[in-house]
Amino acid sequence: MSKIGFIGVGIMGKPMAEHLQAGGHQLYLVRHRTPLPQALLEAGAVECDSARAVATQADIIIIMVPDTPHVERVLFGEDGVVAGLSPGKLLIDMSSISPIETRTFATRINELGCDYLDAPVSGGEVGAKAATLTIMVGGPESAFEKARPLFDLMGKNITRVGENGAGQTCKVANQIVVALTIEAVGEALLFASRAGVDPARVREALMGGFAGSKILEVHGERMIKRTFDPGFRIALHQKDLNLALTGARELGLSLPNTATTQELFNACNGDLDHSALVNALEALADHRVA
């Protein structure tokens, strides 16, 4: 049994923490933005009054919060994680944040005698609940091997991509693919619907061919059924595409379709699921997928 601090038990973090708890590990939690889930506390998780207290109690600290500034505050803010660290502890950031800042954070944690892994995930709320997340890891091999049994409780496709920052770079690449595929599925279903063909039947047919994908399966169904309650909010995907476009400028790259998809997201309600990107396409076409 490991003593694990888990900071950020929201839509994604809660089921991830539940899997760790079900695996026999002791959890130490602190409120971040929303109240702690009662189910975790009733099952034995310990509520702490600060991130510092979490880090003092736990040997491994996992962070799962929305954006780079949140991670920075959790780590280095008043009563933050670093105030409770002692040499030999392991910090795992499973948020999706800036690869550049990640490398800076890792260096500061390493200077305290602790290891740091960036381990963002893909798979959304569905994958978090099913423990089938894809986990992309950056950091030392030895720290990765130490964390591997915990990753196995939360995901299925687990890959150490490289050193610190590599996991976050991989996640940015993932988000480019996901965003552009959602846009493509939206265009395809809109085309079919406008042509007078049942988009549900079109989706069913495409699922068996080369166009088949998890996004067509899950988000295509959301578009048809208009179920846009957030599994992954548009605002968070916009944050990830901002990382992609900022990084592209620094690298001298052009990512034209990423930029276009970001503009479509800008026309949508950021609190909806990212499959609601189809709403922007529908507004341009003056036609709704149905």
Coordinates of C-alpha atoms in Angstrom, one line a residue:
M1 CA 0.0 0.0 0.0
S2 CA 1.3 3.5 -0.9
K3 CA 0.3 6.8 0.8
I4 CA -0.9 8.9 -2.1
G5 CA -1.8 12.5 -2.1
F6 CA -4.4 13.4 -4.8
I7 CA -5.1 17.0 -5.6
G8 CA -7.9 17.7 -8.1
V9 CA -10.7 15.2 -7.7
G10 CA -13.1 16.6 -10.3
I11 CA -14.7 15.1 -13.4
M12 CA -11.5 13.2 -14.3
G13 CA -9.7 13.1 -11.0
K14 CA -12.5 11.6 -8.9
P15 CA -12.7 8.2 -10.8
M16 CA -8.9 8.1 -11.1
A17 CA -8.6 8.5 -7.3
E18 CA -11.4 5.9 -6.8
H19 CA -9.4 3.3 -8.8
L20 CA -6.3 4.0 -6.6
Q21 CA -8.4 3.6 -3.5
A22 CA -9.9 0.4 -4.7
G23 CA -6.4 -0.8 -5.4
G24 CA -5.7 -0.7 -1.7
H25 CA -3.9 2.7 -1.5
Q26 CA -4.4 5.3 1.2
L27 CA -5.5 8.6 -0.1
Y28 CA -4.8 12.1 1.2
L29 CA -7.0 14.8 -0.3
V30 CA -7.4 18.6 -0.2
R31 CA -10.2 20.6 -1.6
H32 CA -9.4 22.3 -5.0
R33 CA -12.2 24.5 -6.5
T34 CA -15.0 22.0 -5.5
P35 CA -15.9 20.1 -2.4
L36 CA -14.3 16.7 -1.9
P37 CA -16.4 13.7 -3.0
Q38 CA -18.1 12.2 0.1
A39 CA -17.7 8.7 -1.3
L40 CA -13.9 8.9 -1.2
L41 CA -13.9 10.2 2.4
E42 CA -16.4 7.5 3.5
A43 CA -14.1 4.9 2.0
G44 CA -11.2 6.0 4.1
A45 CA -9.6 9.0 2.3
V46 CA -8.1 11.6 4.7
E47 CA -9.0 15.2 4.2
C48 CA -6.1 17.6 4.6
D49 CA -6.3 21.4 5.1
S50 CA -3.6 22.3 2.6
A51 CA -1.5 21.0 -0.3
R52 CA 1.4 21.2 2.1
A53 CA -0.3 18.8 4.5
V54 CA -1.0 16.4 1.7
A55 CA 2.6 16.4 0.7
T56 CA 3.8 15.9 4.3
Q57 CA 1.5 12.8 4.7
A58 CA 2.0 11.2 1.3
D59 CA 4.9 9.5 -0.4
I60 CA 3.5 10.1 -3.9
I61 CA 1.6 13.2 -4.8
I62 CA -0.6 13.3 -7.9
I63 CA -2.0 16.5 -9.3
M64 CA -5.0 16.6 -11.7
V65 CA -6.0 20.3 -12.2
P66 CA -7.1 22.3 -15.2
D67 CA -4.2 24.5 -16.3
T68 CA -0.6 25.6 -15.9
P69 CA -1.3 28.4 -13.4
H70 CA -3.3 25.9 -11.2
V71 CA -0.4 23.5 -11.1
E72 CA 2.0 26.3 -10.3
R73 CA -0.2 27.4 -7.4
V74 CA -0.6 23.9 -6.0
L75 CA 3.1 23.3 -6.1
F76 CA 4.6 26.7 -5.2
G77 CA 1.9 28.8 -3.7
E78 CA 1.3 29.5 -0.1
D79 CA 1.1 26.2 1.8
G80 CA 1.8 24.5 -1.5
V81 CA 3.2 21.0 -2.1
V82 CA 6.8 22.1 -2.0
A83 CA 6.5 23.2 1.6
G84 CA 5.6 19.6 2.6
L85 CA 8.1 17.7 0.5
S86 CA 11.1 15.8 1.8
P87 CA 13.8 14.0 -0.3
G88 CA 12.8 10.8 -2.0
K89 CA 9.1 11.7 -2.7
L90 CA 7.5 11.5 -6.1
L91 CA 5.4 14.2 -7.7
I92 CA 3.2 13.2 -10.7
D93 CA 1.4 15.9 -12.6
M94 CA -1.4 14.3 -14.6
S95 CA -2.9 17.6 -15.7
S96 CA -2.5 18.9 -19.3
I97 CA -0.3 21.9 -19.2
S98 CA 2.6 23.7 -20.9
P99 CA 5.6 21.5 -21.8
I100 CA 8.0 24.4 -21.2
E101 CA 6.7 25.2 -17.7
T102 CA 6.7 21.5 -16.9
R103 CA 10.4 21.3 -17.4
T104 CA 10.8 24.3 -15.1
F105 CA 8.6 22.7 -12.5
A106 CA 10.5 19.5 -12.7
T107 CA 13.9 21.2 -12.2
R108 CA 12.6 23.0 -9.1
I109 CA 11.2 19.7 -7.6
N110 CA 14.4 17.8 -8.5
E111 CA 16.4 20.4 -6.6
L112 CA 14.5 19.4 -3.4
G113 CA 15.7 15.8 -3.9
C114 CA 12.4 14.5 -5.3
D115 CA 11.4 13.0 -8.7
Y116 CA 8.9 14.5 -11.1
L117 CA 6.8 12.9 -13.8
D118 CA 4.5 14.7 -16.2
A119 CA 1.8 12.1 -17.1
P120 CA -1.2 13.7 -18.9
V121 CA -4.0 11.5 -19.9
S122 CA -6.4 11.0 -22.8
G123 CA -9.7 9.1 -22.8
G124 CA -12.0 11.6 -21.1
E125 CA -14.5 10.9 -18.3
V126 CA -15.4 7.6 -20.0
G127 CA -11.8 6.4 -19.9
A128 CA -11.3 7.7 -16.4
K129 CA -14.3 5.8 -15.1
A130 CA -13.4 2.6 -17.0
A131 CA -9.7 2.8 -16.0
T132 CA -8.8 2.7 -19.7
L133 CA -7.0 6.0 -20.0
T134 CA -4.0 6.5 -22.2
I135 CA -1.2 7.9 -20.1
M136 CA 1.7 9.7 -21.7
V137 CA 4.7 10.0 -19.4
G138 CA 7.8 12.2 -19.3
G139 CA 10.5 11.8 -16.7
P140 CA 13.2 9.5 -15.4
E141 CA 12.9 5.8 -16.1
S142 CA 13.3 4.9 -12.4
A143 CA 10.5 7.2 -11.4
F144 CA 8.3 5.8 -14.2
E145 CA 8.9 2.2 -13.0
K146 CA 8.0 3.3 -9.4
A147 CA 4.7 4.9 -10.6
R148 CA 3.8 2.1 -13.1
P149 CA 1.7 0.1 -10.7
L150 CA -0.4 3.2 -10.0
F151 CA -0.8 4.0 -13.7
D152 CA -1.9 0.4 -14.3
L153 CA -4.9 1.0 -12.0
M154 CA -6.0 4.1 -14.0
G155 CA -5.2 3.3 -17.6
K156 CA -4.4 0.7 -20.3
N157 CA -2.1 2.3 -22.8
I158 CA 0.8 3.6 -20.7
T159 CA 3.9 4.9 -22.5
R160 CA 7.1 6.7 -21.2
V161 CA 7.6 9.1 -24.1
G162 CA 10.9 10.6 -22.9
E163 CA 12.3 13.0 -20.3
N164 CA 10.3 15.7 -18.4
G165 CA 8.1 17.7 -20.8
A166 CA 7.8 14.9 -23.3
G167 CA 4.5 13.6 -21.8
Q168 CA 3.0 17.1 -22.1
T169 CA 4.3 17.5 -25.7
C170 CA 2.6 14.2 -26.6
K171 CA -0.6 15.3 -25.0
V172 CA -0.6 18.5 -27.0
A173 CA -0.2 16.4 -30.2
N174 CA -3.0 14.2 -29.0
Q175 CA -5.3 17.2 -28.6
I176 CA -4.5 18.4 -32.1
V177 CA -5.6 15.0 -33.5
V178 CA -8.8 14.9 -31.3
A179 CA -9.9 18.4 -32.2
L180 CA -9.4 18.0 -35.9
T181 CA -11.2 14.6 -35.9
I182 CA -14.1 16.1 -34.0
E183 CA -14.3 18.8 -36.6
A184 CA -14.1 16.2 -39.4
V185 CA -16.9 14.1 -37.9
G186 CA -19.0 17.2 -37.5
E187 CA -18.6 18.1 -41.1
A188 CA -19.3 14.6 -42.3
L189 CA -22.5 14.3 -40.3
L190 CA -23.7 17.8 -41.3
F191 CA -23.0 17.0 -45.0
A192 CA -25.1 13.8 -44.7
S193 CA -27.9 15.5 -42.9
R194 CA -28.1 18.4 -45.3
A195 CA -28.2 15.9 -48.2
G196 CA -31.3 14.3 -46.7
V197 CA -29.6 11.1 -45.4
D198 CA -30.1 9.9 -41.8
P199 CA -26.8 10.8 -40.0
A200 CA -27.3 8.0 -37.5
R201 CA -27.3 5.5 -40.3
V202 CA -24.3 7.2 -41.9
R203 CA -22.4 7.0 -38.6
E204 CA -23.3 3.3 -38.2
A205 CA -22.0 2.6 -41.7
L206 CA -18.8 4.6 -41.3
M207 CA -18.0 2.8 -38.0
G208 CA -17.2 -0.4 -40.0
G209 CA -14.8 1.3 -42.5
F210 CA -11.6 3.1 -42.6
A211 CA -13.2 6.3 -41.2
G212 CA -14.1 4.4 -38.0
S213 CA -12.7 5.9 -34.8
K214 CA -13.5 6.3 -31.1
I215 CA -14.4 9.9 -31.8
L216 CA -16.9 8.9 -34.5
E217 CA -18.3 6.3 -32.1
V218 CA -18.6 8.5 -29.0
H219 CA -18.7 12.1 -30.2
G220 CA -20.6 11.3 -33.4
E221 CA -23.4 9.8 -31.2
R222 CA -23.3 12.9 -29.0
M223 CA -23.8 15.2 -32.0
I224 CA -26.7 13.1 -33.2
K225 CA -28.4 12.8 -29.8
R226 CA -27.5 16.4 -28.8
T227 CA -26.0 15.2 -25.5
F228 CA -23.4 17.9 -24.8
D229 CA -23.0 17.7 -21.1
P230 CA -19.3 18.0 -20.5
G231 CA -17.1 15.0 -20.5
F232 CA -14.3 17.3 -21.6
R233 CA -15.2 21.0 -21.8
I234 CA -14.6 23.1 -24.9
A235 CA -12.8 25.7 -22.7
L236 CA -10.2 23.0 -21.7
H237 CA -9.7 21.9 -25.2
Q238 CA -9.1 25.5 -26.2
K239 CA -6.5 25.8 -23.5
D240 CA -4.7 22.8 -25.1
L241 CA -4.9 24.2 -28.6
N242 CA -3.5 27.4 -27.3
L243 CA -0.5 25.4 -26.1
A244 CA -0.2 23.9 -29.6
L245 CA -0.4 27.2 -31.4
T246 CA 2.0 28.9 -29.0
G247 CA 4.5 26.1 -29.3
A248 CA 4.1 26.1 -33.1
R249 CA 5.1 29.8 -33.2
E250 CA 8.1 29.1 -31.1
L251 CA 9.1 26.2 -33.4
G252 CA 8.4 28.1 -36.6
L253 CA 5.6 25.8 -37.6
S254 CA 2.3 26.4 -39.3
L255 CA -0.7 24.5 -38.0
P256 CA -3.5 25.9 -40.2
N257 CA -6.2 23.3 -39.4
T258 CA -5.5 23.6 -35.7
A259 CA -5.9 27.3 -35.9
T260 CA -9.2 27.0 -37.8
T261 CA -10.6 24.5 -35.3
Q262 CA -9.7 26.8 -32.5
E263 CA -11.6 29.6 -34.2
L264 CA -14.7 27.3 -34.5
F265 CA -14.3 26.5 -30.7
N266 CA -14.3 30.3 -30.1
A267 CA -17.9 30.4 -31.5
C268 CA -19.2 27.8 -29.1
N269 CA -20.2 27.7 -25.4
G270 CA -17.0 26.8 -23.6
D271 CA -18.9 25.0 -20.9
L272 CA -20.2 22.3 -23.3
D273 CA -18.5 19.1 -24.2
H274 CA -16.0 19.5 -27.1
S275 CA -18.3 17.5 -29.3
A276 CA -20.5 20.6 -29.4
L277 CA -18.0 22.0 -31.9
V278 CA -20.6 20.8 -34.4
N279 CA -22.8 23.8 -33.2
A280 CA -20.4 26.2 -34.9
L281 CA -20.5 24.2 -38.1
E282 CA -24.3 24.1 -37.9
A283 CA -24.5 27.9 -37.5
L284 CA -22.4 28.4 -40.6
A285 CA -24.6 26.0 -42.6
D286 CA -27.9 27.2 -41.1
H287 CA -28.7 23.5 -40.7
R288 CA -28.7 21.2 -37.7
V289 CA -27.6 17.6 -37.7
A290 CA -30.8 15.6 -37.3

